[in-house]
Amino acid sequence: MLCSPVIKRATAIGMRRIRVFAPLRLLSTSVETMQKDASSSFEHSKVLTLDTMNPNIRIMEYAVRGAIPIRAEELVAQLKAQPGSLPFTKVTPCNIGNPQQLQQKPLTFLRQVSALVEYTDLLESPLIETTRKLFPEDVIARARRNLSFVNNAAGAYTQSLGISEVRQDVARFIEQRDGFPADPNNICLTTGASGAVERVLDMLISSPNVGIMIPIPQYPLYTATLSHLNAHAVPYYLQEENDWQLDIADLQRSLAEARARGVDVRAMAVINPGNPTGGCLLESNIAEIVQFCEQERLVLLADEVYQTNIYTETNPFVSFKKVVSKLGSQVELFSFHSISKGMVGECGRRGGYYEAVNIDEQIMAQLLKLASVSLCPNVQGQMAVDIMVNPPQPGDASYELYQREIDDIYQSMKRRAKKLAAAFNSLPNMSCNDAQGAMYLFPRVTLPQAFVDEAKALGQEPDARYCMQMLEATGISVVPGSGFGQQPGTFHFRSTFLPPEELFDEFIAGFKSFNLALIDRYSKA
């Protein structure tokens, strides 16, 4: 059979291709085989494992979002997928101070300004005429004012310490609150108060030998951050029998014991109003603390994010900055505030600030450098801080509505706090201090010995087991006292009083029923 020259050339080219590419295919096959073998051999030896990860993160614990809230999320998913499969119809998240999750209404003025800051076309022709029909003039004016701070670009980076005009408004707020001057250059806006606390602790802790005094019970942010930074938590106990005030003798004991162990104790954290306790410190107690820190050369960290959540006239909120100023103290002070709490309740916007008082100028420069690493706090959080510290004033179009919304939220919280404390105190195995401030109650629970023994046999904290069983039976998610720390031999849990007021009776009834049934069941054991 004769082949044309074209076919012959094609055949020759094809053969050459076979000869050239065959070794490549063999090589490719060998490489693939080696990759599969390598993949197989390394499949069970990852580079990043629990053994190779940062051990400080591995040992961190954060009870507010621990095992019980995780289980609560699973139950939420189950109720969506299988309605009616559980003995309750909804999960009530009382484990965290997250007001809007529990249907607290956002403040109209704040949301209106935020809307215009985000969608600036509403402030320009031709939409401005429609905007004037929907928004009060003071809202439009505030949005334009705040946009001028950032050259009309709310999505751009700001100064690392935060927008200078907002820091000036924060300084005026502090001056009006305390009656003493505040310097905007000593104020740093942050991504929530938690970010501020973490930044200051990062600055303080220079070695694993450093210790920070923290209250017991405490908000787990402090123990978690100290674990992360590989530092010592130096606990001191709040006095439950004295409305959670601080005892100077106990502070002295705690400090002396830590220093005797060689711990370099550098600072003391105070949460006022208290989380998880709901207590509010008397001014006289604050003065004792300031003097103690000055005498012992401790930096004072004042966590004051609940300063507007005050429900008693006997213990009004007094800032540490005010007491430091009145005493003429030279104690080094960082105080923290946030938009997440109070009646603002904008947790997800992550806005906060710290004020630094009596801090060395060289350290202020280092704090600026540390802030610069994160570029800037989020802009909407900064704008919300500005509204918190500089709300509508008398004569403004939004003033009456703003004040009415603030008062409605406040009065409702006050009623719910009183009602929940009464419910806890009505139970035979509970005692609970009244909520003087914050968003929480921290009742003490006496658990049947058989229940305690059962929990310990299972390797569980008794109050953690109690809270998990409460969740499984009622859908109510709270945090066990062991997650905050407590006096040895006592059991507590923390509950917010944020469920909607119209559902409060149902919430209390479910809790009471569970608690009494558990006591009855284990008392017979």
Coordinates of C-alpha atoms in Angstrom, one line a residue:
M1 CA 0.0 0.0 0.0
L2 CA 1.5 3.3 -1.1
C3 CA 1.4 6.3 1.2
S4 CA 1.4 9.9 0.0
P5 CA 4.3 12.1 1.0
V6 CA 2.0 14.0 3.4
I7 CA 1.0 10.9 5.2
K8 CA 4.6 9.8 5.4
R9 CA 5.6 13.1 6.9
A10 CA 2.7 13.0 9.3
T11 CA 3.6 9.5 10.3
A12 CA 7.2 10.5 10.8
I13 CA 6.2 13.5 12.9
G14 CA 3.9 11.4 15.0
M15 CA 6.6 8.8 15.6
R16 CA 9.0 11.5 16.7
R17 CA 6.3 12.9 19.0
I18 CA 5.8 9.4 20.5
R19 CA 9.6 9.0 21.0
V20 CA 9.9 12.5 22.5
F21 CA 6.9 12.5 24.8
A22 CA 6.8 8.9 25.9
P23 CA 9.6 9.5 28.4
L24 CA 7.8 12.6 29.6
R25 CA 4.6 10.6 30.2
L26 CA 6.6 8.0 32.1
L27 CA 8.3 10.8 34.1
S28 CA 4.9 12.4 34.7
T29 CA 3.5 9.0 35.9
S30 CA 6.5 8.5 38.2
V31 CA 6.0 12.0 39.7
E32 CA 2.3 11.5 40.2
T33 CA 3.0 8.2 41.9
M34 CA 5.6 9.8 44.1
Q35 CA 3.2 12.6 45.0
K36 CA 0.5 10.1 45.9
D37 CA 3.0 8.2 48.0
A38 CA 4.2 11.4 49.6
S39 CA 0.7 12.6 50.2
S40 CA -0.1 9.2 51.8
S41 CA 2.9 9.3 54.0
F42 CA 2.3 12.9 55.2
E43 CA -1.5 12.5 55.5
H44 CA -1.2 11.8 59.2
S45 CA 1.7 14.1 60.0
K46 CA 0.5 17.7 59.3
V47 CA 2.8 20.5 60.0
L48 CA 0.3 22.4 62.2
T49 CA -1.1 20.1 64.8
L50 CA -2.2 20.4 68.4
D51 CA 1.4 19.4 69.4
T52 CA 3.1 22.0 67.2
M53 CA 0.6 24.9 67.6
N54 CA 1.2 27.8 70.0
P55 CA 0.6 26.1 73.4
N56 CA -0.6 29.3 74.9
I57 CA -3.6 29.3 72.6
R58 CA -4.3 25.6 73.2
I59 CA -4.7 26.2 76.9
M60 CA -6.9 29.3 76.5
E61 CA -10.5 29.0 77.7
Y62 CA -13.4 31.3 77.1
A63 CA -16.4 30.1 78.9
V64 CA -18.8 32.7 77.5
R65 CA -18.5 30.9 74.1
G66 CA -17.5 27.5 75.4
A67 CA -19.1 24.1 75.3
I68 CA -22.6 25.2 76.4
P69 CA -23.1 27.9 73.8
I70 CA -21.7 25.5 71.1
R71 CA -24.3 22.9 72.2
A72 CA -26.9 25.7 72.1
E73 CA -26.1 26.4 68.5
E74 CA -26.5 22.7 67.7
L75 CA -29.9 22.7 69.3
V76 CA -30.9 25.8 67.3
A77 CA -30.0 23.9 64.1
Q78 CA -31.9 20.9 65.3
L79 CA -35.1 22.9 65.9
K80 CA -34.8 24.4 62.4
A81 CA -34.4 21.0 60.8
Q82 CA -36.7 19.0 63.1
P83 CA -39.4 21.3 64.7
G84 CA -41.0 19.7 67.7
S85 CA -38.0 17.3 68.3
L86 CA -37.0 19.0 71.6
P87 CA -38.9 19.8 74.9
F88 CA -38.8 23.5 74.0
T89 CA -39.5 25.6 70.9
K90 CA -36.6 28.0 71.0
V91 CA -33.1 28.5 72.5
T92 CA -32.8 31.5 74.8
P93 CA -29.2 32.7 74.8
C94 CA -28.6 34.2 78.2
N95 CA -24.9 33.3 78.1
I96 CA -23.7 36.6 76.6
G97 CA -24.4 40.3 76.9
N98 CA -25.6 40.6 73.3
P99 CA -28.8 42.8 73.6
Q100 CA -29.9 42.9 70.0
Q101 CA -29.7 39.1 69.7
L102 CA -32.5 39.2 72.3
Q103 CA -34.5 41.7 70.4
Q104 CA -33.4 45.0 72.0
K105 CA -34.4 47.7 69.5
P106 CA -31.5 49.6 67.9
L107 CA -31.5 53.3 68.6
T108 CA -33.1 55.1 65.6
F109 CA -30.7 58.1 65.5
L110 CA -27.7 55.9 65.4
R111 CA -29.0 53.6 62.6
Q112 CA -30.3 56.6 60.6
V113 CA -26.9 58.3 60.7
S114 CA -25.2 55.0 59.9
A115 CA -27.4 54.5 56.9
L116 CA -26.5 57.9 55.4
V117 CA -22.8 57.5 56.2
E118 CA -22.8 54.2 54.3
Y119 CA -24.9 55.3 51.3
T120 CA -23.7 58.8 50.6
D121 CA -25.8 59.2 47.4
L122 CA -28.7 59.8 49.7
L123 CA -27.1 63.1 50.7
E124 CA -26.7 64.3 47.1
S125 CA -29.0 65.5 44.4
P126 CA -31.4 64.1 43.2
L127 CA -31.9 61.8 46.2
I128 CA -31.5 64.4 48.9
E129 CA -35.1 65.6 48.5
T130 CA -36.4 62.1 49.2
T131 CA -34.0 61.7 52.1
R132 CA -35.4 64.9 53.7
K133 CA -38.8 63.2 53.7
L134 CA -37.4 60.1 55.4
F135 CA -34.8 61.5 57.8
P136 CA -34.8 64.4 60.3
E137 CA -32.6 67.3 59.5
D138 CA -30.3 66.7 62.5
V139 CA -29.6 63.2 61.2
I140 CA -28.7 64.6 57.8
A141 CA -26.5 67.2 59.4
R142 CA -24.7 64.6 61.7
A143 CA -24.1 62.3 58.8
R144 CA -22.5 65.1 56.8
R145 CA -20.5 66.2 59.8
N146 CA -19.2 62.7 60.4
L147 CA -18.4 62.1 56.8
S148 CA -16.4 65.3 56.8
F149 CA -14.1 63.7 59.3
V150 CA -13.1 61.1 56.7
N151 CA -13.2 63.2 53.5
N152 CA -16.5 61.6 52.6
A153 CA -14.9 58.2 52.4
A154 CA -16.3 55.9 55.2
G155 CA -14.6 52.9 53.6
A156 CA -11.1 54.3 53.9
Y157 CA -8.5 53.9 56.6
T158 CA -8.5 56.5 59.3
Q159 CA -5.8 57.6 61.7
S160 CA -4.5 54.6 63.7
L161 CA -5.6 56.1 67.0
G162 CA -9.0 56.8 65.5
I163 CA -10.7 59.8 63.9
S164 CA -9.3 62.9 65.7
E165 CA -12.7 64.7 65.8
V166 CA -14.3 61.6 67.4
R167 CA -11.5 61.5 70.0
Q168 CA -12.2 65.1 70.7
D169 CA -15.9 64.3 71.3
V170 CA -14.8 61.4 73.6
A171 CA -12.7 63.9 75.6
R172 CA -15.6 66.3 76.0
F173 CA -17.8 63.4 77.1
I174 CA -15.3 62.4 79.8
E175 CA -14.9 66.0 81.0
Q176 CA -18.7 66.4 81.3
R177 CA -19.0 63.1 83.1
D178 CA -16.2 63.6 85.6
G179 CA -15.7 67.4 85.9
F180 CA -12.0 67.1 85.1
P181 CA -10.1 67.7 81.9
A182 CA -9.4 65.0 79.3
D183 CA -6.9 65.1 76.5
P184 CA -7.9 63.7 73.1
N185 CA -4.3 62.8 72.5
N186 CA -4.6 60.3 75.4
I187 CA -7.6 58.6 73.9
C188 CA -7.4 55.7 71.4
L189 CA -10.4 54.4 69.6
T190 CA -10.4 50.6 69.3
T191 CA -12.3 47.7 67.8
G192 CA -14.5 47.2 70.9
A193 CA -13.2 47.4 74.5
S194 CA -11.8 43.9 74.3
G195 CA -9.3 45.0 71.7
A196 CA -8.3 47.8 74.0
V197 CA -7.8 45.5 77.0
E198 CA -5.8 43.1 74.9
R199 CA -3.5 45.9 73.5
V200 CA -2.7 47.2 77.0
L201 CA -2.0 43.8 78.4
D202 CA 0.2 43.1 75.4
M203 CA 2.2 46.3 76.4
L204 CA 2.4 45.3 80.0
I205 CA 3.6 41.7 79.7
S206 CA 7.3 41.5 78.8
S207 CA 8.1 38.0 80.1
P208 CA 6.3 34.9 81.4
N209 CA 7.1 36.1 85.0
V210 CA 4.7 39.0 84.8
G211 CA 1.5 38.9 86.7
I212 CA -1.8 40.8 86.5
M213 CA -4.2 41.0 89.4
I214 CA -7.7 40.0 88.3
P215 CA -11.1 39.8 90.1
I216 CA -12.7 36.5 90.9
P217 CA -15.2 36.1 89.5
Q218 CA -14.0 37.7 86.4
Y219 CA -14.8 38.2 82.7
P220 CA -12.9 35.4 80.9
L221 CA -11.3 37.9 78.5
Y222 CA -8.7 38.5 81.2
T223 CA -7.7 34.9 81.9
A224 CA -7.9 34.0 78.2
T225 CA -5.6 36.9 77.2
L226 CA -3.2 36.2 80.0
S227 CA -2.9 32.6 78.9
H228 CA -2.4 33.7 75.3
L229 CA 0.4 36.1 76.4
N230 CA 1.9 33.5 78.8
A231 CA 1.5 35.6 81.9
H232 CA 0.3 34.9 85.4
A233 CA -3.2 35.6 86.6
V234 CA -3.1 36.8 90.2
P235 CA -6.6 36.4 91.6
Y236 CA -8.3 38.4 94.2
Y237 CA -11.8 37.7 95.5
L238 CA -14.8 40.0 95.3
Q239 CA -16.9 39.9 98.5
E240 CA -20.2 38.3 97.6
E241 CA -21.6 39.0 101.2
N242 CA -20.8 42.7 100.7
D243 CA -22.5 43.3 97.3
W244 CA -19.3 42.3 95.5
Q245 CA -17.1 45.1 96.9
L246 CA -13.3 44.7 97.1
D247 CA -11.5 44.0 100.3
I248 CA -8.2 45.8 100.6
A249 CA -6.8 43.1 103.0
D250 CA -7.6 40.5 100.4
L251 CA -5.8 42.5 97.7
Q252 CA -2.7 42.8 100.0
R253 CA -2.8 39.1 100.7
S254 CA -3.1 38.2 97.0
L255 CA -0.3 40.5 96.0
A256 CA 2.1 39.4 98.8
E257 CA 1.6 35.7 98.0
A258 CA 2.3 36.3 94.3
R259 CA 5.4 38.4 95.0
A260 CA 6.6 35.8 97.4
R261 CA 6.5 33.2 94.5
G262 CA 8.6 35.6 92.5
V263 CA 5.8 36.9 90.2
D264 CA 6.4 40.4 88.9
V265 CA 3.0 41.8 89.5
R266 CA 2.6 44.9 87.4
A267 CA -1.1 45.8 87.1
M268 CA -4.6 45.3 88.6
A269 CA -7.8 44.9 86.6
V270 CA -11.1 46.1 88.0
I271 CA -14.5 45.6 86.3
N272 CA -17.0 48.2 87.4
P273 CA -19.9 47.7 87.1
G274 CA -19.2 44.1 87.6
N275 CA -19.2 41.3 85.0
P276 CA -20.4 38.7 85.9
T277 CA -21.6 39.9 89.3
G278 CA -23.7 43.0 88.5
G279 CA -22.2 44.8 91.5
C280 CA -21.2 48.5 91.5
L281 CA -18.3 49.8 93.6
L282 CA -18.8 52.6 96.1
E283 CA -16.6 55.7 95.5
S284 CA -14.9 55.1 98.9
N285 CA -13.9 51.6 97.7
I286 CA -12.6 53.0 94.4
A287 CA -10.5 55.5 96.4
E288 CA -9.0 52.6 98.5
I289 CA -8.2 50.7 95.3
V290 CA -6.5 53.8 93.7
Q291 CA -4.4 54.3 96.8
F292 CA -3.5 50.6 97.0
C293 CA -2.3 50.6 93.4
E294 CA -0.3 53.8 93.8
Q295 CA 1.4 52.5 97.0
E296 CA 2.2 49.1 95.4
R297 CA 3.2 50.6 92.0
L298 CA 0.6 48.9 90.0
V299 CA -0.9 50.1 86.7
L300 CA -4.7 50.3 87.1
L301 CA -6.9 48.8 84.4
A302 CA -10.5 50.1 84.8
D303 CA -13.1 48.1 82.7
E304 CA -16.1 50.5 82.7
V305 CA -18.1 49.3 79.7
Y306 CA -21.4 49.0 81.8
Q307 CA -21.2 52.6 83.2
T308 CA -24.7 53.5 82.1
N309 CA -26.2 50.2 83.3
I310 CA -26.9 51.4 86.9
Y311 CA -30.1 50.3 88.6
T312 CA -29.6 51.6 92.2
E313 CA -29.3 55.0 93.8
T314 CA -27.1 53.8 96.6
N315 CA -24.2 52.8 94.3
P316 CA -24.1 55.3 91.4
F317 CA -21.3 54.9 88.8
V318 CA -18.2 56.8 89.6
S319 CA -15.3 56.5 87.2
F320 CA -11.8 55.7 88.3
K321 CA -10.5 58.7 86.3
K322 CA -12.7 61.0 88.4
V323 CA -11.4 59.5 91.7
V324 CA -7.8 59.6 90.5
S325 CA -8.3 63.3 89.6
K326 CA -9.9 64.1 92.9
L327 CA -7.1 62.5 94.8
G328 CA -4.4 64.1 92.7
S329 CA -3.1 60.5 92.3
Q330 CA -0.2 59.7 90.0
V331 CA -1.3 56.1 89.5
E332 CA -1.0 55.0 85.9
L333 CA -4.5 54.3 84.7
F334 CA -6.1 52.9 81.6
S335 CA -9.9 53.1 81.5
F336 CA -12.1 51.3 78.9
H337 CA -15.5 52.0 77.4
S338 CA -17.6 50.5 74.6
I339 CA -20.7 50.8 72.4
S340 CA -21.6 47.1 73.0
K341 CA -23.3 47.7 76.4
G342 CA -25.4 50.3 78.0
M343 CA -28.5 51.2 76.1
V344 CA -26.6 51.4 72.8
G345 CA -26.0 47.7 72.6
E346 CA -24.3 47.7 69.2
C347 CA -22.0 44.7 70.0
G348 CA -21.4 43.7 66.4
R349 CA -20.2 47.2 65.3
R350 CA -17.1 46.7 67.5
G351 CA -16.5 50.2 68.7
G352 CA -14.7 51.3 71.9
Y353 CA -11.9 53.3 73.3
Y354 CA -9.4 53.6 76.1
E355 CA -8.1 56.7 77.9
A356 CA -4.6 56.7 79.2
V357 CA -3.9 58.8 82.3
N358 CA -0.4 59.4 83.9
I359 CA 1.2 57.2 81.3
D360 CA 4.9 57.8 80.2
E361 CA 5.2 59.6 76.9
Q362 CA 7.5 57.0 75.5
I363 CA 4.9 54.3 76.2
M364 CA 2.3 56.4 74.5
A365 CA 4.5 56.4 71.4
Q366 CA 4.8 52.6 71.6
L367 CA 1.0 52.3 72.0
L368 CA 0.7 54.4 68.8
K369 CA 3.1 52.0 67.0
L370 CA 1.0 49.0 68.3
A371 CA -2.2 50.6 67.0
S372 CA -0.5 51.3 63.7
V373 CA 0.1 47.6 63.1
S374 CA -3.7 47.1 62.8
L375 CA -4.0 50.2 60.6
C376 CA -7.2 51.6 62.2
P377 CA -10.3 50.6 64.1
N378 CA -13.4 50.0 61.9
V379 CA -15.0 53.2 60.8
Q380 CA -18.6 52.4 61.6
G381 CA -17.6 51.5 65.1
Q382 CA -15.9 54.8 65.5
M383 CA -19.0 56.7 64.2
A384 CA -21.1 54.8 66.7
V385 CA -18.7 55.8 69.5
D386 CA -19.2 59.4 68.4
I387 CA -23.0 59.1 68.7
M388 CA -22.7 57.4 72.1
V389 CA -20.6 60.2 73.6
N390 CA -22.3 63.0 71.6
P391 CA -26.0 62.2 71.3
P392 CA -28.8 64.5 70.1
Q393 CA -29.1 67.6 72.3
P394 CA -32.2 69.4 73.6
G395 CA -33.7 71.3 70.7
D396 CA -32.5 68.8 68.0
A397 CA -35.2 67.1 66.0
S398 CA -34.2 63.6 67.2
Y399 CA -33.7 64.5 70.8
E400 CA -37.1 63.5 72.2
L401 CA -37.2 60.1 70.4
Y402 CA -33.6 59.3 71.3
Q403 CA -34.2 60.0 75.0
R404 CA -37.5 58.1 75.0
E405 CA -35.8 55.0 73.4
I406 CA -32.9 55.2 75.9
D407 CA -35.3 55.5 78.8
D408 CA -37.5 52.7 77.6
I409 CA -34.6 50.3 77.3
Y410 CA -33.2 51.3 80.7
Q411 CA -36.5 51.0 82.6
S412 CA -37.2 47.6 81.0
M413 CA -33.7 46.3 82.0
K414 CA -34.2 47.6 85.5
R415 CA -37.6 45.8 85.8
R416 CA -36.2 42.6 84.4
A417 CA -33.1 42.7 86.7
K418 CA -35.4 43.0 89.7
K419 CA -37.8 40.3 88.5
L420 CA -35.1 37.8 87.8
A421 CA -33.3 38.4 91.1
A422 CA -36.6 37.8 92.9
A423 CA -37.2 34.6 91.0
F424 CA -33.7 33.2 91.9
N425 CA -34.2 34.2 95.6
S426 CA -37.6 32.5 95.7
L427 CA -35.9 29.1 95.1
P428 CA -34.9 27.0 98.1
N429 CA -31.4 26.3 96.9
M430 CA -30.4 29.8 95.6
S431 CA -29.4 33.2 96.8
C432 CA -28.7 36.2 94.6
N433 CA -27.5 39.7 95.2
D434 CA -29.6 42.4 93.5
A435 CA -28.2 43.7 90.2
Q436 CA -26.8 47.1 91.0
G437 CA -25.4 47.4 87.4
A438 CA -24.3 45.7 84.2
M439 CA -26.6 43.1 82.4
Y440 CA -26.1 40.0 84.6
L441 CA -27.0 38.2 87.8
F442 CA -24.7 35.7 89.4
P443 CA -26.8 33.6 91.8
R444 CA -25.2 31.1 94.1
V445 CA -26.6 27.6 93.8
T446 CA -26.6 24.8 96.4
L447 CA -26.6 21.5 94.5
P448 CA -27.6 18.2 95.9
Q449 CA -24.5 16.2 97.1
A450 CA -25.5 13.2 94.9
F451 CA -25.5 15.5 91.9
V452 CA -22.1 16.9 92.8
D453 CA -20.7 13.4 93.3
E454 CA -22.1 12.3 90.0
A455 CA -20.5 15.3 88.1
K456 CA -17.1 14.7 89.7
A457 CA -17.2 11.0 88.9
L458 CA -17.7 12.1 85.3
G459 CA -14.8 14.5 85.4
Q460 CA -17.1 17.5 85.1
E461 CA -17.5 20.7 87.1
P462 CA -20.9 20.4 89.0
D463 CA -22.1 23.8 87.9
A464 CA -21.1 23.2 84.3
R465 CA -23.1 19.9 84.4
Y466 CA -26.1 21.8 85.9
C467 CA -26.0 24.5 83.2
M468 CA -25.7 21.9 80.4
Q469 CA -28.7 20.0 81.8
M470 CA -30.6 23.3 82.0
L471 CA -29.9 23.9 78.4
E472 CA -31.0 20.4 77.3
A473 CA -34.2 20.6 79.3
T474 CA -35.3 24.2 78.8
G475 CA -33.3 25.7 75.9
I476 CA -31.9 28.4 78.3
S477 CA -28.2 28.9 77.8
V478 CA -26.2 30.3 80.8
V479 CA -22.6 30.2 81.8
P480 CA -21.4 28.2 84.8
G481 CA -19.6 30.0 87.6
S482 CA -16.5 27.8 87.2
G483 CA -16.0 29.6 83.9
F484 CA -15.5 32.9 85.7
G485 CA -13.9 31.7 88.9
Q486 CA -15.6 31.5 92.3
Q487 CA -14.8 30.9 96.0
P488 CA -13.9 27.2 96.5
G489 CA -16.8 25.1 97.5
T490 CA -19.4 27.4 96.0
F491 CA -21.4 27.0 92.7
H492 CA -22.8 29.8 90.6
F493 CA -24.0 30.6 87.1
R494 CA -24.2 33.9 85.2
S495 CA -27.4 34.8 83.4
T496 CA -28.2 37.9 81.5
F497 CA -31.6 39.5 82.1
L498 CA -31.9 40.4 78.4
P499 CA -34.8 38.2 77.1
P500 CA -37.7 40.3 75.9
E501 CA -39.9 41.5 78.7
E502 CA -43.0 40.0 77.2
L503 CA -41.4 36.5 77.3
F504 CA -39.8 36.9 80.8
D505 CA -42.5 35.0 82.7
E506 CA -42.1 32.1 80.4
F507 CA -38.3 32.2 80.7
I508 CA -38.5 32.3 84.5
A509 CA -41.1 29.5 84.7
G510 CA -39.0 27.2 82.5
F511 CA -35.9 27.8 84.7
K512 CA -37.8 27.3 87.9
S513 CA -39.4 24.0 86.7
F514 CA -36.0 22.6 85.7
N515 CA -34.3 23.6 89.0
L516 CA -37.0 22.2 91.3
A517 CA -37.2 18.9 89.3
L518 CA -33.4 18.4 89.5
I519 CA -33.4 19.0 93.3
D520 CA -36.3 16.5 93.7
R521 CA -34.7 13.9 91.5
Y522 CA -31.3 14.0 93.2
S523 CA -32.6 14.5 96.7
K524 CA -34.2 11.0 96.4
A525 CA -31.0 9.5 95.1

